[in-house]
PDB file of C-alpha atoms in Angstrom:
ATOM      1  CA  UNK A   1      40.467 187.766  72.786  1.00 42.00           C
ATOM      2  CA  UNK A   2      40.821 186.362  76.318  1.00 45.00           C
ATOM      3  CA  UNK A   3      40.520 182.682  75.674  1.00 53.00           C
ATOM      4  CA  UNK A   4      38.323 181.113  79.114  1.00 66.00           C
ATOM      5  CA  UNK A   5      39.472 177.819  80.590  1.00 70.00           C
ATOM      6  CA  UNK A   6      37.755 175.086  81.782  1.00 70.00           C
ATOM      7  CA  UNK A   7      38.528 173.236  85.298  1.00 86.00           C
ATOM      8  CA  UNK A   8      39.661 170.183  86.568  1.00 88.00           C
ATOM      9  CA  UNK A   9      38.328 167.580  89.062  1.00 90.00           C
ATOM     10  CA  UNK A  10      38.961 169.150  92.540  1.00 88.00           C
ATOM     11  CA  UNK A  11      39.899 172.330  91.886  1.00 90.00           C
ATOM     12  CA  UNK A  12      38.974 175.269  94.241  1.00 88.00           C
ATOM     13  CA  UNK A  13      36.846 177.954  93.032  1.00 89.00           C
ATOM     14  CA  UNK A  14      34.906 180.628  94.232  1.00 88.00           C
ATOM     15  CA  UNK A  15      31.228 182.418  92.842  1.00 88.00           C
ATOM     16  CA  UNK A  16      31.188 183.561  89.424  1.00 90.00           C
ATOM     17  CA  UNK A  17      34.271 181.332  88.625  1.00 92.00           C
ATOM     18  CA  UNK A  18      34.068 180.220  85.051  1.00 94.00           C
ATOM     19  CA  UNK A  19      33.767 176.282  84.612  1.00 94.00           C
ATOM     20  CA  UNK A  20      32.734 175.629  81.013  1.00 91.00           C
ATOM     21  CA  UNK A  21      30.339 175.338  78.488  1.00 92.00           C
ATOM     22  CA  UNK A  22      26.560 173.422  78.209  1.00 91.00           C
ATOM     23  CA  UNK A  23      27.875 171.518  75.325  1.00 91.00           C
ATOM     24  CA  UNK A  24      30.524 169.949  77.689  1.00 90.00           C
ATOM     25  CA  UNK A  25      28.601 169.373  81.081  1.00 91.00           C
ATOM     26  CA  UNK A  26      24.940 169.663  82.580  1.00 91.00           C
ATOM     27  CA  UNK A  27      24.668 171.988  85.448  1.00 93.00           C
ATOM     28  CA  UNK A  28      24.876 170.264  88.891  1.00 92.00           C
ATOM     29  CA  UNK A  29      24.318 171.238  92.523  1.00 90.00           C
ATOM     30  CA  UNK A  30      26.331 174.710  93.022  1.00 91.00           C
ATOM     31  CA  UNK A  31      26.118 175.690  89.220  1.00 94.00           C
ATOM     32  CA  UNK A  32      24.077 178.191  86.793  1.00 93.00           C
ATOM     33  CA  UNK A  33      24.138 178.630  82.969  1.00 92.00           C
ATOM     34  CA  UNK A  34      24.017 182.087  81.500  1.00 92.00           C
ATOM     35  CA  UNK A  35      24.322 182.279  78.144  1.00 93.00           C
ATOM     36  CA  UNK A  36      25.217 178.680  77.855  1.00 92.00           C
ATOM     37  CA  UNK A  37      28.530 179.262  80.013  1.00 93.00           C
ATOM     38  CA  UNK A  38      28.412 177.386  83.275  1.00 93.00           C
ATOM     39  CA  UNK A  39      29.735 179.582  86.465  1.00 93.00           C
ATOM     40  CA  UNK A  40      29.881 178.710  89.850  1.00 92.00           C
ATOM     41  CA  UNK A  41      27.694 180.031  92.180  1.00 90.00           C
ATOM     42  CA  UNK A  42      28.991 178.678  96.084  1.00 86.00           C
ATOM     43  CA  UNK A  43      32.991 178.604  96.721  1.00 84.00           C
ATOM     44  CA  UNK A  44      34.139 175.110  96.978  1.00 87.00           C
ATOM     45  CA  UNK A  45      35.479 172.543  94.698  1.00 90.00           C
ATOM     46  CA  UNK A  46      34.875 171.404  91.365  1.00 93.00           C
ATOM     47  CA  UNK A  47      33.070 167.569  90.976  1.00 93.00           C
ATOM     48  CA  UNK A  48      32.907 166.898  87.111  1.00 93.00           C
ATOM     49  CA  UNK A  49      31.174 163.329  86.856  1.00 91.00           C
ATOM     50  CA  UNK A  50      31.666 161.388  83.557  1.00 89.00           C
ATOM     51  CA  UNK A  51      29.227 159.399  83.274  1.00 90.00           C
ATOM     52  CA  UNK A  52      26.564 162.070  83.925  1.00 89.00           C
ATOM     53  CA  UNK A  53      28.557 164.488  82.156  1.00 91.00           C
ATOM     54  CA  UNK A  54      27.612 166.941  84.951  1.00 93.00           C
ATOM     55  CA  UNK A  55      29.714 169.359  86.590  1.00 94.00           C
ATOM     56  CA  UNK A  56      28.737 170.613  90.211  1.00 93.00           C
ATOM     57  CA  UNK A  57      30.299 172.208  92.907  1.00 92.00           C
ATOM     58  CA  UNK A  58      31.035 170.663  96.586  1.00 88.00           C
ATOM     59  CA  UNK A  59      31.235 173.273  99.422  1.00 81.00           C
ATOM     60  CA  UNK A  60      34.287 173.387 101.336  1.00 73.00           C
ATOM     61  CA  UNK A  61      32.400 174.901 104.172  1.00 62.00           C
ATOM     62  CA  UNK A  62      31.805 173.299 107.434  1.00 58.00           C
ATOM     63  CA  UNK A  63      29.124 171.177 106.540  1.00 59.00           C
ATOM     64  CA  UNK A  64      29.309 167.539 108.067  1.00 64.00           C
ATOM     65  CA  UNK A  65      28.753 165.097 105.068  1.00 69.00           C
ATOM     66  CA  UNK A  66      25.763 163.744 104.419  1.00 77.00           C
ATOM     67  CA  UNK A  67      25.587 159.588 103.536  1.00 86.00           C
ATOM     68  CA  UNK A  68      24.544 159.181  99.807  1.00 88.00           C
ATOM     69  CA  UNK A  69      22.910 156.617  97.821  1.00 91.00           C
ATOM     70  CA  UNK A  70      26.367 154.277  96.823  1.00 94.00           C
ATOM     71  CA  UNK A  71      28.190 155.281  99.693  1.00 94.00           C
ATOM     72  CA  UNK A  72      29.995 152.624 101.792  1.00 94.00           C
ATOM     73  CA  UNK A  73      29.678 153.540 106.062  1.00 94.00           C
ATOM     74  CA  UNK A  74      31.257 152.078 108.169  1.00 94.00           C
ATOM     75  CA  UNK A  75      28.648 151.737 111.321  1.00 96.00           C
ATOM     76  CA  UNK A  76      28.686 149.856 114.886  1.00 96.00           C
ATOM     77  CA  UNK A  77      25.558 147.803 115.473  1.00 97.00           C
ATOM     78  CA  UNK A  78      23.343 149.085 118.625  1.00 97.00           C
ATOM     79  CA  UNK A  79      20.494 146.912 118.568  1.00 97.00           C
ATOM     80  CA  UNK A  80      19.331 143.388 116.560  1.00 97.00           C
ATOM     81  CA  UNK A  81      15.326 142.854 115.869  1.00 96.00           C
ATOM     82  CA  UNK A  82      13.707 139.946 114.099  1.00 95.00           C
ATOM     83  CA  UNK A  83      13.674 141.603 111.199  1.00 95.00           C
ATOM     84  CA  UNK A  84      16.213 144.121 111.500  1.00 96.00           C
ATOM     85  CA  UNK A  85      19.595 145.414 112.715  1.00 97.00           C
ATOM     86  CA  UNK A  86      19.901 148.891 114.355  1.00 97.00           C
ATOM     87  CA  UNK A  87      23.131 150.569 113.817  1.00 97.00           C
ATOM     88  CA  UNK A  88      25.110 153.943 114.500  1.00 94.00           C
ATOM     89  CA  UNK A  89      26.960 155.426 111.239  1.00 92.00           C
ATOM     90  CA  UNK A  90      30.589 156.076 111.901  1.00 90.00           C
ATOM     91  CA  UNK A  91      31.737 157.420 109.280  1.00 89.00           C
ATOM     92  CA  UNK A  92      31.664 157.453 105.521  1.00 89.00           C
ATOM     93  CA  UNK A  93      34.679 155.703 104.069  1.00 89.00           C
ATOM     94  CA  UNK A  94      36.839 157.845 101.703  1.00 81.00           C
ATOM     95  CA  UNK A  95      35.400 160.823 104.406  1.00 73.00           C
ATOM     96  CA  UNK A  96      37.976 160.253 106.854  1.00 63.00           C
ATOM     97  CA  UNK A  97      37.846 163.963 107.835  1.00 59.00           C
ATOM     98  CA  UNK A  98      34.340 164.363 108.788  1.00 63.00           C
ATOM     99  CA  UNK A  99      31.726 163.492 111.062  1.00 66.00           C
ATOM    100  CA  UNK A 100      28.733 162.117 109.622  1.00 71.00           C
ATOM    101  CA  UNK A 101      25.737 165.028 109.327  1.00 62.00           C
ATOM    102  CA  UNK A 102      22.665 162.895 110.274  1.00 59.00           C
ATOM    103  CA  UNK A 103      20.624 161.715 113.075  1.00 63.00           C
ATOM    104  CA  UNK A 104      23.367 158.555 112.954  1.00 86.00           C
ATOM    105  CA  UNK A 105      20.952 155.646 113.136  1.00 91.00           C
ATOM    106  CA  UNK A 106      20.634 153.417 110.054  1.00 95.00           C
ATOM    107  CA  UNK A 107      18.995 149.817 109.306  1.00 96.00           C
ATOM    108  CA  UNK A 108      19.883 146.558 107.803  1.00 97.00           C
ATOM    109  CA  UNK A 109      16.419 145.144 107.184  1.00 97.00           C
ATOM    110  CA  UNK A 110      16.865 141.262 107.452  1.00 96.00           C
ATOM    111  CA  UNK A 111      15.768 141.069 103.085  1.00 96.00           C
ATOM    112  CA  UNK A 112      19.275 143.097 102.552  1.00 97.00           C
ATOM    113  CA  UNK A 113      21.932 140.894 104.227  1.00 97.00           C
ATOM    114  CA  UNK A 114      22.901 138.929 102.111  1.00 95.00           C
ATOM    115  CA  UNK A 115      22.164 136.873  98.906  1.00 93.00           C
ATOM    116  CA  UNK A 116      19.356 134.164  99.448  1.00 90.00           C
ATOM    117  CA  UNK A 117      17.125 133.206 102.544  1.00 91.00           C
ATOM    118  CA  UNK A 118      18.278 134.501 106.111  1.00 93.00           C
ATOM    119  CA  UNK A 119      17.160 132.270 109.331  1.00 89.00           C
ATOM    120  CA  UNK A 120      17.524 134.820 111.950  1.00 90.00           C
ATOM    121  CA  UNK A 121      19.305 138.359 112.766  1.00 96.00           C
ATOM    122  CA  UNK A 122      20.799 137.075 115.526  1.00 94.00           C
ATOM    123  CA  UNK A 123      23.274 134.687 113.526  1.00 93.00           C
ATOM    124  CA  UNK A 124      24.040 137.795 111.281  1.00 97.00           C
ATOM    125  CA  UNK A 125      25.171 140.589 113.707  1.00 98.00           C
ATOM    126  CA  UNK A 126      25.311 141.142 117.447  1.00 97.00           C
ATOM    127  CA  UNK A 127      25.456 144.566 119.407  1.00 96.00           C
ATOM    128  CA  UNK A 128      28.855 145.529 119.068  1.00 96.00           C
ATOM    129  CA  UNK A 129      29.838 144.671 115.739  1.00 97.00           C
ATOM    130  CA  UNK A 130      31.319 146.631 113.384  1.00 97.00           C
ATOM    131  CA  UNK A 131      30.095 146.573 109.618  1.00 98.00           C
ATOM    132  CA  UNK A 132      30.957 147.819 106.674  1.00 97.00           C
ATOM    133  CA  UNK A 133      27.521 148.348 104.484  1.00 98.00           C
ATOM    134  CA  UNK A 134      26.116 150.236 101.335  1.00 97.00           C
ATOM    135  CA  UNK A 135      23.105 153.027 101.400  1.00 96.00           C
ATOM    136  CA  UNK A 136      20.223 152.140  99.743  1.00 97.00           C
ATOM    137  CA  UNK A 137      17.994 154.522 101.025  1.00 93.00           C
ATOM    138  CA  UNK A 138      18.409 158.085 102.825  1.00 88.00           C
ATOM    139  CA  UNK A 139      15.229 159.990 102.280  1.00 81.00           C
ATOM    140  CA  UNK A 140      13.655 159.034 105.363  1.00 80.00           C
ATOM    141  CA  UNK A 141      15.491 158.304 108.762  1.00 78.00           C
ATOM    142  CA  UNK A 142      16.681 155.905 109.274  1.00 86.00           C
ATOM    143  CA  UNK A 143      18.997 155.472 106.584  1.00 92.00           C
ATOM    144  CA  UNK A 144      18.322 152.121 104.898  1.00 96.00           C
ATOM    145  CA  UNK A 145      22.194 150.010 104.097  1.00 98.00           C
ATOM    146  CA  UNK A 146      22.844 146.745 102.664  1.00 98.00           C
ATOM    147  CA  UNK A 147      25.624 144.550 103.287  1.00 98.00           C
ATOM    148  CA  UNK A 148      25.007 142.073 100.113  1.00 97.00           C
ATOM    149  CA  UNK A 149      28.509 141.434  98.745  1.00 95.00           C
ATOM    150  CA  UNK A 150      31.266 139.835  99.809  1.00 94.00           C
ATOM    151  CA  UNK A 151      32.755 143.139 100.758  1.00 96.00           C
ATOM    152  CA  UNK A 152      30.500 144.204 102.875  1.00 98.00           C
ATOM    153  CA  UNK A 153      29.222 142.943 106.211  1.00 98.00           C
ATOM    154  CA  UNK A 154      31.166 142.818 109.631  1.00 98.00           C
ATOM    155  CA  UNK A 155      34.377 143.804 109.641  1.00 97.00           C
ATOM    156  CA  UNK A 156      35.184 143.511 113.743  1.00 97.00           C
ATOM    157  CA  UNK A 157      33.494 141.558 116.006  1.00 97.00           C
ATOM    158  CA  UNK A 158      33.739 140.011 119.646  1.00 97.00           C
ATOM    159  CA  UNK A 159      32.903 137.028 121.476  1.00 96.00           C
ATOM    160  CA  UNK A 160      29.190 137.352 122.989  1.00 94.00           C
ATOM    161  CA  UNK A 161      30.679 134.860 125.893  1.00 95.00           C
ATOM    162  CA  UNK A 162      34.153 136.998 126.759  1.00 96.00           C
ATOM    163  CA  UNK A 163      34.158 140.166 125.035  1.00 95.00           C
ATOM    164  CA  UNK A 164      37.344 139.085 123.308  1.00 96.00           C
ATOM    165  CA  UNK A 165      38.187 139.854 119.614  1.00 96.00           C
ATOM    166  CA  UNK A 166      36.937 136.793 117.192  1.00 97.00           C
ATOM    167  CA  UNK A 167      38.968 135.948 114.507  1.00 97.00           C
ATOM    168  CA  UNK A 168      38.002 134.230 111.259  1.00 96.00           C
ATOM    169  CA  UNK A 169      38.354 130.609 110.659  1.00 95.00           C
ATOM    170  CA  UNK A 170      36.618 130.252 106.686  1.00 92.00           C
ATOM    171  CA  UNK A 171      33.305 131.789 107.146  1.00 90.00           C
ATOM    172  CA  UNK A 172      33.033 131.258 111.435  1.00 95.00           C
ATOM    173  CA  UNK A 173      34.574 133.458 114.352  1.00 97.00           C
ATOM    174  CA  UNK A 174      36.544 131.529 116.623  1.00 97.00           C
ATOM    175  CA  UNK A 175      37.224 132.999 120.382  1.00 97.00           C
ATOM    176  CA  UNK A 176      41.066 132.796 121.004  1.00 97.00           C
ATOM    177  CA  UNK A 177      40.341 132.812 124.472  1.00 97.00           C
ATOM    178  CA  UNK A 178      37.344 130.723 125.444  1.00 96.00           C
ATOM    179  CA  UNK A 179      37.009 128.662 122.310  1.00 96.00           C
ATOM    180  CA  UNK A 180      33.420 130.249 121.584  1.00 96.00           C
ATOM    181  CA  UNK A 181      32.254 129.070 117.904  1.00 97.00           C
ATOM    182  CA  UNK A 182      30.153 132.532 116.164  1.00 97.00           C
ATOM    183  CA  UNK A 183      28.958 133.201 113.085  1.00 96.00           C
ATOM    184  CA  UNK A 184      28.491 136.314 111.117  1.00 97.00           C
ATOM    185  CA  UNK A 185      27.586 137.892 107.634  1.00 97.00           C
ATOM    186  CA  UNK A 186      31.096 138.752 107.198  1.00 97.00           C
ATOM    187  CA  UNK A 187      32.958 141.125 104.993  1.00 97.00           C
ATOM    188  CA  UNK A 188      35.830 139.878 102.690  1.00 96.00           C
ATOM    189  CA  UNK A 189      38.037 142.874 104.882  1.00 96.00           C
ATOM    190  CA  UNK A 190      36.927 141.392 108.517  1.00 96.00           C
ATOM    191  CA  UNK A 191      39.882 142.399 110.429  1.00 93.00           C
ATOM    192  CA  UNK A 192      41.963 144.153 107.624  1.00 91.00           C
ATOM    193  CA  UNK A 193      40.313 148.047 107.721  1.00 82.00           C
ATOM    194  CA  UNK A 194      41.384 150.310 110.543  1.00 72.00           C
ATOM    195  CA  UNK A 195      38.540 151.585 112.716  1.00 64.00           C
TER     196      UNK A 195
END
């Protein structure tokens, strides 16, 4: 008897592959069941996740990624509200490859900064920054992030007065140049991730 074998995380396969069995995984995005055998039913590759126990199948196509709940973006702030900062996504981290699929625009409502009571936007980001932030919300544009954490929040920033790169001094931005005193909802990587 021809004995069928399952795959592995990130391997290539094409429609009508074989993956497994019901017992083993639920059928994701990219699967059917017949029979209670799972086969693939898109070429692309193989996303088995654990904790779902769920097996699906990522095209390999062109398709520009879309931001998901959970992911981390790294975006460039275009605008700051009252109650709100207005940025462009970048890109997805761990998505190096890709440009981002969506409109671009996303929000940091002023509730989702960070832990406890924010005064003002203004002392959290200014046009120009770069953050690093987590999606909350992507069912409606624009995409709602959150940079709660100490990971998260800007990662690159310059001086409002001089345009020159700040760099950290404990939890302020100093200006090398002018001497300009900032402040920011930082990220614990401000200055260490490539852009």
């Amino acid at each position: 008897m021809d004995e069928k074998k399952g795959v592995k995380n990130g391997d290539l396969v094409l429609p009508g592959d074989y993956l497994g069995v019901i017992e083993e995984y639920f059928p994701g995005e990219g699967v059917k069941e017949d029979n209670g055998e799972l086969y693939a039913i898109r070429a692309g590759r193989v996303r088995i996740d654990p904790d779902r126990m769920e097996i699906s199948v990522e095209p390999v196509t062109d398709t520009p990624p879309l931001p998901q709940i959970g992911d981390i973006v790294i975006a460039k702030v275009i605008e700051v509200k009252p109650q709100a900062a207005i940025v462009q996504l970048v890109k997805i981290e761990g998505r190096n490859d890709r440009e981002i699929a969506t409109s671009k625009l996303a929000g940091i409502h002023i509730s989702q900064v960070r832990e406890g009571y924010v005064d003002g936007m203004s002392n959290e980001f200014k046009i120009g920054d770069i953050v690093r932030a987590r999606v909350i919300a992507n069912e409606k544009s624009p995409i709602q992030l959150s940079t709660r954490g100490h990971d998260l929040g800007v990662i690159y920033a310059l001086c409002s007065r001089c345009r020159t790169p700040l760099v950290r001094r404990g939890d302020r931005l100093i200006c090398p140049r002018c001497g300009h005193v900032e402040t920011r909802k930082l990220s614990a990587y401000y200055r260490k991730l490539k852009v």
